PDB file of C-alpha atoms in Angstrom:
ATOM      1  CA  UNK A  24     -38.750 -35.170  71.853  1.00  0.00           C
ATOM      2  CA  UNK A  25     -36.227 -35.092  68.986  1.00  0.00           C
ATOM      3  CA  UNK A  26     -33.214 -32.794  68.668  1.00  0.00           C
ATOM      4  CA  UNK A  27     -31.466 -31.899  65.412  1.00  0.00           C
ATOM      5  CA  UNK A  28     -27.888 -30.799  66.090  1.00  0.00           C
ATOM      6  CA  UNK A  29     -25.905 -29.314  63.213  1.00  0.00           C
ATOM      7  CA  UNK A  30     -22.938 -27.081  62.450  1.00  0.00           C
ATOM      8  CA  UNK A  31     -25.055 -25.764  59.557  1.00  0.00           C
ATOM      9  CA  UNK A  32     -28.787 -24.953  59.317  1.00  0.00           C
ATOM     10  CA  UNK A  33     -30.005 -28.458  60.198  1.00  0.00           C
ATOM     11  CA  UNK A  34     -32.275 -28.838  57.160  1.00  0.00           C
ATOM     12  CA  UNK A  35     -30.898 -32.271  56.280  1.00  0.00           C
ATOM     13  CA  UNK A  36     -31.561 -33.623  59.754  1.00  0.00           C
ATOM     14  CA  UNK A  37     -35.095 -32.255  59.814  1.00  0.00           C
ATOM     15  CA  UNK A  38     -35.923 -33.844  56.454  1.00  0.00           C
ATOM     16  CA  UNK A  39     -34.788 -37.228  57.748  1.00  0.00           C
ATOM     17  CA  UNK A  40     -36.635 -36.906  61.063  1.00  0.00           C
ATOM     18  CA  UNK A  41     -39.884 -35.852  59.419  1.00  0.00           C
ATOM     19  CA  UNK A  42     -39.635 -38.752  56.972  1.00  0.00           C
ATOM     20  CA  UNK A  43     -39.182 -41.159  59.895  1.00  0.00           C
ATOM     21  CA  UNK A  44     -41.891 -39.597  62.070  1.00  0.00           C
ATOM     22  CA  UNK A  45     -44.343 -39.799  59.160  1.00  0.00           C
ATOM     23  CA  UNK A  46     -44.286 -43.570  59.631  1.00  0.00           C
ATOM     24  CA  UNK A  47     -45.927 -43.087  63.047  1.00  0.00           C
ATOM     25  CA  UNK A  48     -48.690 -40.699  61.959  1.00  0.00           C
ATOM     26  CA  UNK A  49     -50.783 -39.385  63.704  1.00  0.00           C
ATOM     27  CA  UNK A  50     -48.463 -39.387  66.728  1.00  0.00           C
ATOM     28  CA  UNK A  51     -47.145 -35.874  67.411  1.00  0.00           C
ATOM     29  CA  UNK A  52     -43.382 -35.343  67.515  1.00  0.00           C
ATOM     30  CA  UNK A  53     -41.735 -32.353  69.194  1.00  0.00           C
ATOM     31  CA  UNK A  54     -38.768 -31.499  66.942  1.00  0.00           C
ATOM     32  CA  UNK A  55     -36.187 -28.954  68.059  1.00  0.00           C
ATOM     33  CA  UNK A  56     -33.268 -27.617  66.049  1.00  0.00           C
ATOM     34  CA  UNK A  57     -29.865 -26.635  67.442  1.00  0.00           C
ATOM     35  CA  UNK A  58     -28.283 -25.140  64.296  1.00  0.00           C
ATOM     36  CA  UNK A  59     -24.904 -23.528  63.592  1.00  0.00           C
ATOM     37  CA  UNK A  60     -23.086 -25.230  66.469  1.00  0.00           C
ATOM     38  CA  UNK A  61     -19.509 -23.964  66.278  1.00  0.00           C
ATOM     39  CA  UNK A  62     -17.797 -24.968  69.526  1.00  0.00           C
ATOM     40  CA  UNK A  63     -17.786 -27.792  72.022  1.00  0.00           C
ATOM     41  CA  UNK A  64     -19.129 -25.751  74.954  1.00  0.00           C
ATOM     42  CA  UNK A  65     -22.294 -24.836  73.065  1.00  0.00           C
ATOM     43  CA  UNK A  66     -22.664 -28.458  71.959  1.00  0.00           C
ATOM     44  CA  UNK A  67     -22.296 -29.594  75.573  1.00  0.00           C
ATOM     45  CA  UNK A  68     -25.137 -27.319  76.732  1.00  0.00           C
ATOM     46  CA  UNK A  69     -27.423 -28.578  73.979  1.00  0.00           C
ATOM     47  CA  UNK A  70     -26.727 -32.230  74.808  1.00  0.00           C
ATOM     48  CA  UNK A  71     -27.334 -31.582  78.513  1.00  0.00           C
ATOM     49  CA  UNK A  72     -30.752 -30.146  77.632  1.00  0.00           C
ATOM     50  CA  UNK A  73     -31.535 -33.090  75.373  1.00  0.00           C
ATOM     51  CA  UNK A  74     -30.476 -35.566  78.066  1.00  0.00           C
ATOM     52  CA  UNK A  75     -32.649 -33.818  80.667  1.00  0.00           C
ATOM     53  CA  UNK A  76     -35.638 -34.254  78.358  1.00  0.00           C
ATOM     54  CA  UNK A  77     -34.701 -37.840  77.454  1.00  0.00           C
ATOM     55  CA  UNK A  78     -34.664 -36.808  73.809  1.00  0.00           C
ATOM     56  CA  UNK A  79     -33.301 -38.616  70.780  1.00  0.00           C
ATOM     57  CA  UNK A  80     -30.561 -36.620  69.041  1.00  0.00           C
ATOM     58  CA  UNK A  81     -29.882 -36.762  65.325  1.00  0.00           C
ATOM     59  CA  UNK A  82     -26.786 -34.840  64.277  1.00  0.00           C
ATOM     60  CA  UNK A  83     -25.241 -33.634  61.038  1.00  0.00           C
ATOM     61  CA  UNK A  84     -21.811 -32.429  62.108  1.00  0.00           C
ATOM     62  CA  UNK A  85     -19.047 -32.320  59.504  1.00  0.00           C
ATOM     63  CA  UNK A  86     -16.328 -30.766  61.700  1.00  0.00           C
ATOM     64  CA  UNK A  87     -14.324 -33.699  63.153  1.00  0.00           C
ATOM     65  CA  UNK A  88     -13.795 -31.999  66.544  1.00  0.00           C
ATOM     66  CA  UNK A  89     -17.527 -31.584  67.014  1.00  0.00           C
ATOM     67  CA  UNK A  90     -18.295 -35.137  65.871  1.00  0.00           C
ATOM     68  CA  UNK A  91     -15.754 -36.486  68.334  1.00  0.00           C
ATOM     69  CA  UNK A  92     -17.171 -34.352  71.148  1.00  0.00           C
ATOM     70  CA  UNK A  93     -20.676 -35.541  70.302  1.00  0.00           C
ATOM     71  CA  UNK A  94     -19.635 -39.177  70.626  1.00  0.00           C
ATOM     72  CA  UNK A  95     -18.101 -38.513  74.038  1.00  0.00           C
ATOM     73  CA  UNK A  96     -21.093 -36.498  75.275  1.00  0.00           C
ATOM     74  CA  UNK A  97     -23.550 -39.140  74.087  1.00  0.00           C
ATOM     75  CA  UNK A  98     -21.623 -41.811  75.969  1.00  0.00           C
ATOM     76  CA  UNK A  99     -21.412 -39.662  79.119  1.00  0.00           C
ATOM     77  CA  UNK A 100     -25.114 -38.756  79.182  1.00  0.00           C
ATOM     78  CA  UNK A 101     -26.457 -42.057  77.862  1.00  0.00           C
ATOM     79  CA  UNK A 102     -28.621 -40.410  75.202  1.00  0.00           C
ATOM     80  CA  UNK A 103     -29.478 -41.966  71.853  1.00  0.00           C
ATOM     81  CA  UNK A 104     -27.429 -39.994  69.308  1.00  0.00           C
ATOM     82  CA  UNK A 105     -27.567 -40.833  65.601  1.00  0.00           C
ATOM     83  CA  UNK A 106     -24.799 -39.662  63.272  1.00  0.00           C
ATOM     84  CA  UNK A 107     -26.438 -38.974  59.923  1.00  0.00           C
ATOM     85  CA  UNK A 108     -23.404 -37.858  57.915  1.00  0.00           C
ATOM     86  CA  UNK A 109     -20.307 -39.315  59.608  1.00  0.00           C
ATOM     87  CA  UNK A 110     -20.493 -42.916  58.326  1.00  0.00           C
ATOM     88  CA  UNK A 111     -21.375 -41.771  54.813  1.00  0.00           C
ATOM     89  CA  UNK A 112     -18.541 -39.220  54.699  1.00  0.00           C
ATOM     90  CA  UNK A 113     -16.124 -41.882  55.948  1.00  0.00           C
ATOM     91  CA  UNK A 114     -17.247 -44.341  53.279  1.00  0.00           C
ATOM     92  CA  UNK A 115     -16.926 -41.704  50.550  1.00  0.00           C
ATOM     93  CA  UNK A 116     -13.418 -40.810  51.723  1.00  0.00           C
ATOM     94  CA  UNK A 117     -12.421 -44.470  51.618  1.00  0.00           C
ATOM     95  CA  UNK A 118     -13.985 -45.029  48.208  1.00  0.00           C
ATOM     96  CA  UNK A 119     -12.612 -41.902  46.542  1.00  0.00           C
ATOM     97  CA  UNK A 120      -9.270 -41.717  48.321  1.00  0.00           C
ATOM     98  CA  UNK A 121      -9.934 -38.038  49.027  1.00  0.00           C
ATOM     99  CA  UNK A 122     -10.541 -36.245  52.319  1.00  0.00           C
ATOM    100  CA  UNK A 123     -13.779 -34.389  52.887  1.00  0.00           C
ATOM    101  CA  UNK A 124     -13.598 -30.587  52.910  1.00  0.00           C
ATOM    102  CA  UNK A 125     -15.096 -30.488  56.440  1.00  0.00           C
ATOM    103  CA  UNK A 126     -16.951 -27.250  55.754  1.00  0.00           C
ATOM    104  CA  UNK A 127     -20.528 -26.926  57.077  1.00  0.00           C
ATOM    105  CA  UNK A 128     -23.339 -25.820  54.778  1.00  0.00           C
ATOM    106  CA  UNK A 129     -21.754 -26.572  51.408  1.00  0.00           C
ATOM    107  CA  UNK A 130     -25.085 -27.879  50.119  1.00  0.00           C
ATOM    108  CA  UNK A 131     -26.537 -24.364  50.484  1.00  0.00           C
ATOM    109  CA  UNK A 132     -25.171 -22.705  47.379  1.00  0.00           C
ATOM    110  CA  UNK A 133     -25.772 -18.965  47.703  1.00  0.00           C
ATOM    111  CA  UNK A 134     -27.557 -18.483  44.418  1.00  0.00           C
ATOM    112  CA  UNK A 135     -30.927 -16.993  43.490  1.00  0.00           C
ATOM    113  CA  UNK A 136     -32.692 -20.297  44.113  1.00  0.00           C
ATOM    114  CA  UNK A 137     -31.332 -20.499  47.663  1.00  0.00           C
ATOM    115  CA  UNK A 138     -32.349 -16.942  48.525  1.00  0.00           C
ATOM    116  CA  UNK A 139     -35.864 -17.584  47.203  1.00  0.00           C
ATOM    117  CA  UNK A 140     -36.107 -20.516  49.578  1.00  0.00           C
ATOM    118  CA  UNK A 141     -34.904 -18.442  52.529  1.00  0.00           C
ATOM    119  CA  UNK A 142     -37.398 -15.715  51.663  1.00  0.00           C
ATOM    120  CA  UNK A 143     -40.219 -18.249  51.497  1.00  0.00           C
ATOM    121  CA  UNK A 144     -39.273 -19.732  54.898  1.00  0.00           C
ATOM    122  CA  UNK A 145     -39.205 -16.270  56.476  1.00  0.00           C
ATOM    123  CA  UNK A 146     -42.602 -15.572  54.900  1.00  0.00           C
ATOM    124  CA  UNK A 147     -44.082 -18.783  56.347  1.00  0.00           C
ATOM    125  CA  UNK A 148     -42.845 -17.891  59.837  1.00  0.00           C
ATOM    126  CA  UNK A 149     -44.118 -14.312  59.640  1.00  0.00           C
ATOM    127  CA  UNK A 150     -47.589 -15.224  58.423  1.00  0.00           C
ATOM    128  CA  UNK A 151     -48.128 -18.392  60.448  1.00  0.00           C
ATOM    129  CA  UNK A 152     -51.556 -18.759  62.091  1.00  0.00           C
ATOM    130  CA  UNK A 153     -52.807 -15.463  60.585  1.00  0.00           C
ATOM    131  CA  UNK A 154     -50.595 -13.358  62.866  1.00  0.00           C
ATOM    132  CA  UNK A 155     -50.751 -10.759  60.124  1.00  0.00           C
ATOM    133  CA  UNK A 156     -53.741 -11.146  57.806  1.00  0.00           C
ATOM    134  CA  UNK A 157     -52.063  -9.129  55.046  1.00  0.00           C
ATOM    135  CA  UNK A 158     -49.943 -12.216  54.349  1.00  0.00           C
ATOM    136  CA  UNK A 159     -53.014 -13.771  52.749  1.00  0.00           C
ATOM    137  CA  UNK A 160     -52.830 -11.150  50.008  1.00  0.00           C
ATOM    138  CA  UNK A 161     -49.120 -11.727  49.326  1.00  0.00           C
ATOM    139  CA  UNK A 162     -49.017 -15.530  49.511  1.00  0.00           C
ATOM    140  CA  UNK A 163     -48.680 -18.006  46.649  1.00  0.00           C
ATOM    141  CA  UNK A 164     -50.735 -20.498  48.681  1.00  0.00           C
ATOM    142  CA  UNK A 165     -53.095 -19.994  51.621  1.00  0.00           C
ATOM    143  CA  UNK A 166     -53.881 -22.972  53.844  1.00  0.00           C
ATOM    144  CA  UNK A 167     -57.025 -22.995  55.981  1.00  0.00           C
ATOM    145  CA  UNK A 168     -58.189 -25.548  58.521  1.00  0.00           C
ATOM    146  CA  UNK A 169     -58.840 -26.285  62.169  1.00  0.00           C
ATOM    147  CA  UNK A 170     -56.050 -26.661  64.712  1.00  0.00           C
ATOM    148  CA  UNK A 171     -53.663 -29.629  64.240  1.00  0.00           C
ATOM    149  CA  UNK A 172     -54.334 -30.260  60.551  1.00  0.00           C
ATOM    150  CA  UNK A 173     -50.606 -29.763  59.782  1.00  0.00           C
ATOM    151  CA  UNK A 174     -50.939 -26.190  58.519  1.00  0.00           C
ATOM    152  CA  UNK A 175     -47.607 -25.038  59.947  1.00  0.00           C
ATOM    153  CA  UNK A 176     -45.544 -28.113  58.956  1.00  0.00           C
ATOM    154  CA  UNK A 177     -47.029 -27.902  55.458  1.00  0.00           C
ATOM    155  CA  UNK A 178     -46.246 -24.178  55.244  1.00  0.00           C
ATOM    156  CA  UNK A 179     -42.612 -24.874  56.120  1.00  0.00           C
ATOM    157  CA  UNK A 180     -42.333 -27.854  53.773  1.00  0.00           C
ATOM    158  CA  UNK A 181     -43.795 -25.851  50.882  1.00  0.00           C
ATOM    159  CA  UNK A 182     -41.494 -22.939  51.755  1.00  0.00           C
ATOM    160  CA  UNK A 183     -38.549 -25.237  51.087  1.00  0.00           C
ATOM    161  CA  UNK A 184     -40.114 -25.756  47.656  1.00  0.00           C
ATOM    162  CA  UNK A 185     -40.000 -21.937  47.290  1.00  0.00           C
ATOM    163  CA  UNK A 186     -43.738 -21.290  47.772  1.00  0.00           C
ATOM    164  CA  UNK A 187     -44.745 -18.354  49.954  1.00  0.00           C
ATOM    165  CA  UNK A 188     -47.430 -19.816  52.206  1.00  0.00           C
ATOM    166  CA  UNK A 189     -49.754 -18.182  54.723  1.00  0.00           C
ATOM    167  CA  UNK A 190     -52.056 -20.239  56.906  1.00  0.00           C
ATOM    168  CA  UNK A 191     -55.273 -19.324  58.644  1.00  0.00           C
ATOM    169  CA  UNK A 192     -56.806 -21.275  61.551  1.00  0.00           C
ATOM    170  CA  UNK A 193     -60.561 -21.756  61.389  1.00  0.00           C
ATOM    171  CA  UNK A 194     -62.131 -21.392  64.834  1.00  0.00           C
ATOM    172  CA  UNK A 195     -65.909 -21.137  65.394  1.00  0.00           C
ATOM    173  CA  UNK A 196     -65.486 -18.299  67.896  1.00  0.00           C
ATOM    174  CA  UNK A 197     -63.319 -16.188  65.551  1.00  0.00           C
ATOM    175  CA  UNK A 198     -64.337 -14.644  62.260  1.00  0.00           C
ATOM    176  CA  UNK A 199     -61.888 -15.416  59.414  1.00  0.00           C
ATOM    177  CA  UNK A 200     -59.962 -12.392  58.118  1.00  0.00           C
ATOM    178  CA  UNK A 201     -61.785 -10.468  55.404  1.00  0.00           C
ATOM    179  CA  UNK A 202     -58.710 -10.717  53.168  1.00  0.00           C
ATOM    180  CA  UNK A 203     -59.395 -14.423  52.793  1.00  0.00           C
ATOM    181  CA  UNK A 204     -62.539 -13.702  50.779  1.00  0.00           C
ATOM    182  CA  UNK A 205     -60.848 -11.260  48.409  1.00  0.00           C
ATOM    183  CA  UNK A 206     -58.188 -13.506  46.867  1.00  0.00           C
ATOM    184  CA  UNK A 207     -58.604 -16.033  44.020  1.00  0.00           C
ATOM    185  CA  UNK A 208     -60.008 -19.303  45.334  1.00  0.00           C
ATOM    186  CA  UNK A 209     -57.358 -21.166  43.319  1.00  0.00           C
ATOM    187  CA  UNK A 210     -54.730 -19.970  45.812  1.00  0.00           C
ATOM    188  CA  UNK A 211     -56.619 -21.397  48.802  1.00  0.00           C
ATOM    189  CA  UNK A 212     -56.415 -24.999  49.999  1.00  0.00           C
ATOM    190  CA  UNK A 213     -58.656 -26.269  52.773  1.00  0.00           C
ATOM    191  CA  UNK A 214     -57.414 -29.014  55.096  1.00  0.00           C
ATOM    192  CA  UNK A 215     -59.799 -31.396  56.789  1.00  0.00           C
ATOM    193  CA  UNK A 216     -59.382 -34.544  58.877  1.00  0.00           C
ATOM    194  CA  UNK A 217     -61.410 -37.366  60.405  1.00  0.00           C
ATOM    195  CA  UNK A 218     -62.762 -36.842  63.927  1.00  0.00           C
ATOM    196  CA  UNK A 219     -61.024 -39.971  65.233  1.00  0.00           C
ATOM    197  CA  UNK A 220     -57.603 -38.978  63.887  1.00  0.00           C
ATOM    198  CA  UNK A 221     -57.854 -35.409  65.128  1.00  0.00           C
ATOM    199  CA  UNK A 222     -58.951 -36.665  68.544  1.00  0.00           C
ATOM    200  CA  UNK A 223     -55.775 -38.778  68.796  1.00  0.00           C
ATOM    201  CA  UNK A 224     -53.524 -35.946  67.581  1.00  0.00           C
ATOM    202  CA  UNK A 225     -54.971 -33.395  69.976  1.00  0.00           C
ATOM    203  CA  UNK A 226     -54.736 -35.765  72.939  1.00  0.00           C
ATOM    204  CA  UNK A 227     -51.071 -36.366  72.134  1.00  0.00           C
ATOM    205  CA  UNK A 228     -50.514 -32.616  71.866  1.00  0.00           C
ATOM    206  CA  UNK A 229     -52.097 -32.026  75.285  1.00  0.00           C
ATOM    207  CA  UNK A 230     -49.928 -34.754  76.809  1.00  0.00           C
ATOM    208  CA  UNK A 231     -46.811 -33.153  75.289  1.00  0.00           C
ATOM    209  CA  UNK A 232     -47.798 -29.893  76.965  1.00  0.00           C
ATOM    210  CA  UNK A 233     -48.316 -31.648  80.295  1.00  0.00           C
ATOM    211  CA  UNK A 234     -52.082 -31.086  80.228  1.00  0.00           C
ATOM    212  CA  UNK A 235     -54.920 -33.587  80.803  1.00  0.00           C
ATOM    213  CA  UNK A 236     -56.056 -35.204  77.565  1.00  0.00           C
ATOM    214  CA  UNK A 237     -59.753 -34.837  78.443  1.00  0.00           C
ATOM    215  CA  UNK A 238     -59.761 -31.051  77.916  1.00  0.00           C
ATOM    216  CA  UNK A 239     -62.549 -29.666  75.721  1.00  0.00           C
ATOM    217  CA  UNK A 240     -59.996 -29.029  72.938  1.00  0.00           C
ATOM    218  CA  UNK A 241     -59.707 -32.777  72.309  1.00  0.00           C
ATOM    219  CA  UNK A 242     -63.290 -33.964  72.810  1.00  0.00           C
ATOM    220  CA  UNK A 243     -65.106 -35.488  69.810  1.00  0.00           C
ATOM    221  CA  UNK A 244     -67.989 -33.041  70.312  1.00  0.00           C
ATOM    222  CA  UNK A 245     -65.724 -29.996  70.071  1.00  0.00           C
ATOM    223  CA  UNK A 246     -63.873 -31.460  67.097  1.00  0.00           C
ATOM    224  CA  UNK A 247     -67.114 -32.201  65.220  1.00  0.00           C
ATOM    225  CA  UNK A 248     -68.277 -28.632  65.803  1.00  0.00           C
ATOM    226  CA  UNK A 249     -64.993 -27.171  64.554  1.00  0.00           C
ATOM    227  CA  UNK A 250     -64.916 -29.377  61.467  1.00  0.00           C
ATOM    228  CA  UNK A 251     -68.520 -28.520  60.589  1.00  0.00           C
ATOM    229  CA  UNK A 252     -67.729 -24.819  60.904  1.00  0.00           C
ATOM    230  CA  UNK A 253     -64.555 -25.207  58.808  1.00  0.00           C
ATOM    231  CA  UNK A 254     -66.524 -27.035  56.118  1.00  0.00           C
ATOM    232  CA  UNK A 255     -68.979 -24.123  55.913  1.00  0.00           C
ATOM    233  CA  UNK A 256     -66.134 -21.623  55.503  1.00  0.00           C
ATOM    234  CA  UNK A 257     -64.418 -23.748  52.846  1.00  0.00           C
ATOM    235  CA  UNK A 258     -67.658 -24.084  50.882  1.00  0.00           C
ATOM    236  CA  UNK A 259     -68.072 -20.321  51.010  1.00  0.00           C
ATOM    237  CA  UNK A 260     -64.495 -19.885  49.755  1.00  0.00           C
ATOM    238  CA  UNK A 261     -65.023 -22.472  47.011  1.00  0.00           C
ATOM    239  CA  UNK A 262     -61.532 -23.841  47.536  1.00  0.00           C
ATOM    240  CA  UNK A 263     -59.959 -27.257  47.023  1.00  0.00           C
ATOM    241  CA  UNK A 264     -60.243 -29.414  50.170  1.00  0.00           C
ATOM    242  CA  UNK A 265     -57.741 -32.143  51.079  1.00  0.00           C
ATOM    243  CA  UNK A 266     -58.283 -34.768  53.779  1.00  0.00           C
ATOM    244  CA  UNK A 267     -55.020 -35.201  55.726  1.00  0.00           C
ATOM    245  CA  UNK A 268     -56.242 -38.120  57.882  1.00  0.00           C
ATOM    246  CA  UNK A 269     -54.056 -40.843  56.363  1.00  0.00           C
ATOM    247  CA  UNK A 270     -51.392 -38.656  54.790  1.00  0.00           C
ATOM    248  CA  UNK A 271     -47.873 -37.629  55.714  1.00  0.00           C
ATOM    249  CA  UNK A 272     -46.875 -33.989  55.245  1.00  0.00           C
ATOM    250  CA  UNK A 273     -44.906 -34.822  52.091  1.00  0.00           C
ATOM    251  CA  UNK A 274     -47.891 -36.496  50.421  1.00  0.00           C
ATOM    252  CA  UNK A 275     -50.289 -33.682  51.313  1.00  0.00           C
ATOM    253  CA  UNK A 276     -47.776 -31.103  50.073  1.00  0.00           C
ATOM    254  CA  UNK A 277     -47.554 -32.915  46.733  1.00  0.00           C
ATOM    255  CA  UNK A 278     -51.336 -32.767  46.375  1.00  0.00           C
ATOM    256  CA  UNK A 279     -51.316 -29.057  47.222  1.00  0.00           C
ATOM    257  CA  UNK A 280     -48.602 -28.302  44.668  1.00  0.00           C
ATOM    258  CA  UNK A 281     -50.474 -30.331  42.075  1.00  0.00           C
ATOM    259  CA  UNK A 282     -53.729 -28.432  42.738  1.00  0.00           C
ATOM    260  CA  UNK A 283     -52.067 -25.005  42.668  1.00  0.00           C
ATOM    261  CA  UNK A 284     -49.992 -25.884  39.600  1.00  0.00           C
ATOM    262  CA  UNK A 285     -53.073 -27.120  37.759  1.00  0.00           C
ATOM    263  CA  UNK A 286     -54.819 -23.787  38.217  1.00  0.00           C
ATOM    264  CA  UNK A 287     -51.759 -21.662  37.429  1.00  0.00           C
ATOM    265  CA  UNK A 288     -50.819 -23.513  34.234  1.00  0.00           C
TER     266      UNK A 288
END
């Protein structure tokens, strides 16, 4: 369990955590944001929750009062708390001879580019896991694949690159939405994975949920069946297919952007 605590949106902290967690692929990491922290009482409640779950906390707090409170709370609760910005801000103040502005969120300039990113993130949340199949028709990119092939993390990562992404889970017992077969195949990217890697990922997911790791969801037989079904659907769609077995989210996202850009250019 990893907490991102910020007096802004927490994007910076999440980028750093995901970059670090990628080094331990395919282990699953439960990442939780506590954004827009504005007072010590709220911060205290968040840290108490993190301590109860024995979580690691990474924080990006620029308000001195909150940074000071975080240090005290971390010492009181005994949690591991990593200050991402404090040491760097201190070094920059010393080097430049100027004090930091101590205003959260200054890296989010409210221009057209920023609003496009926000819109793309909201789109990814709304059309995650085919909650609304009409998102397939509106998306710049549509990701398809079986459960735990990083569809949601990729959708969010690509949203921060200003792509509107919808994702559709492929499950043998459920028919894919008809909309999927009406859009240009160049917009669709299939995600596949090795049986062994998916077995490990799903077992870790079950453990994180407090469930036995021998459930049917994580058995090699079930995984092989799902992957075979997904392969049939992807062949019918005629889409690009990317194997995510050995890849971090950032690398897979680069391949997706390259494939989509190649077809749109």
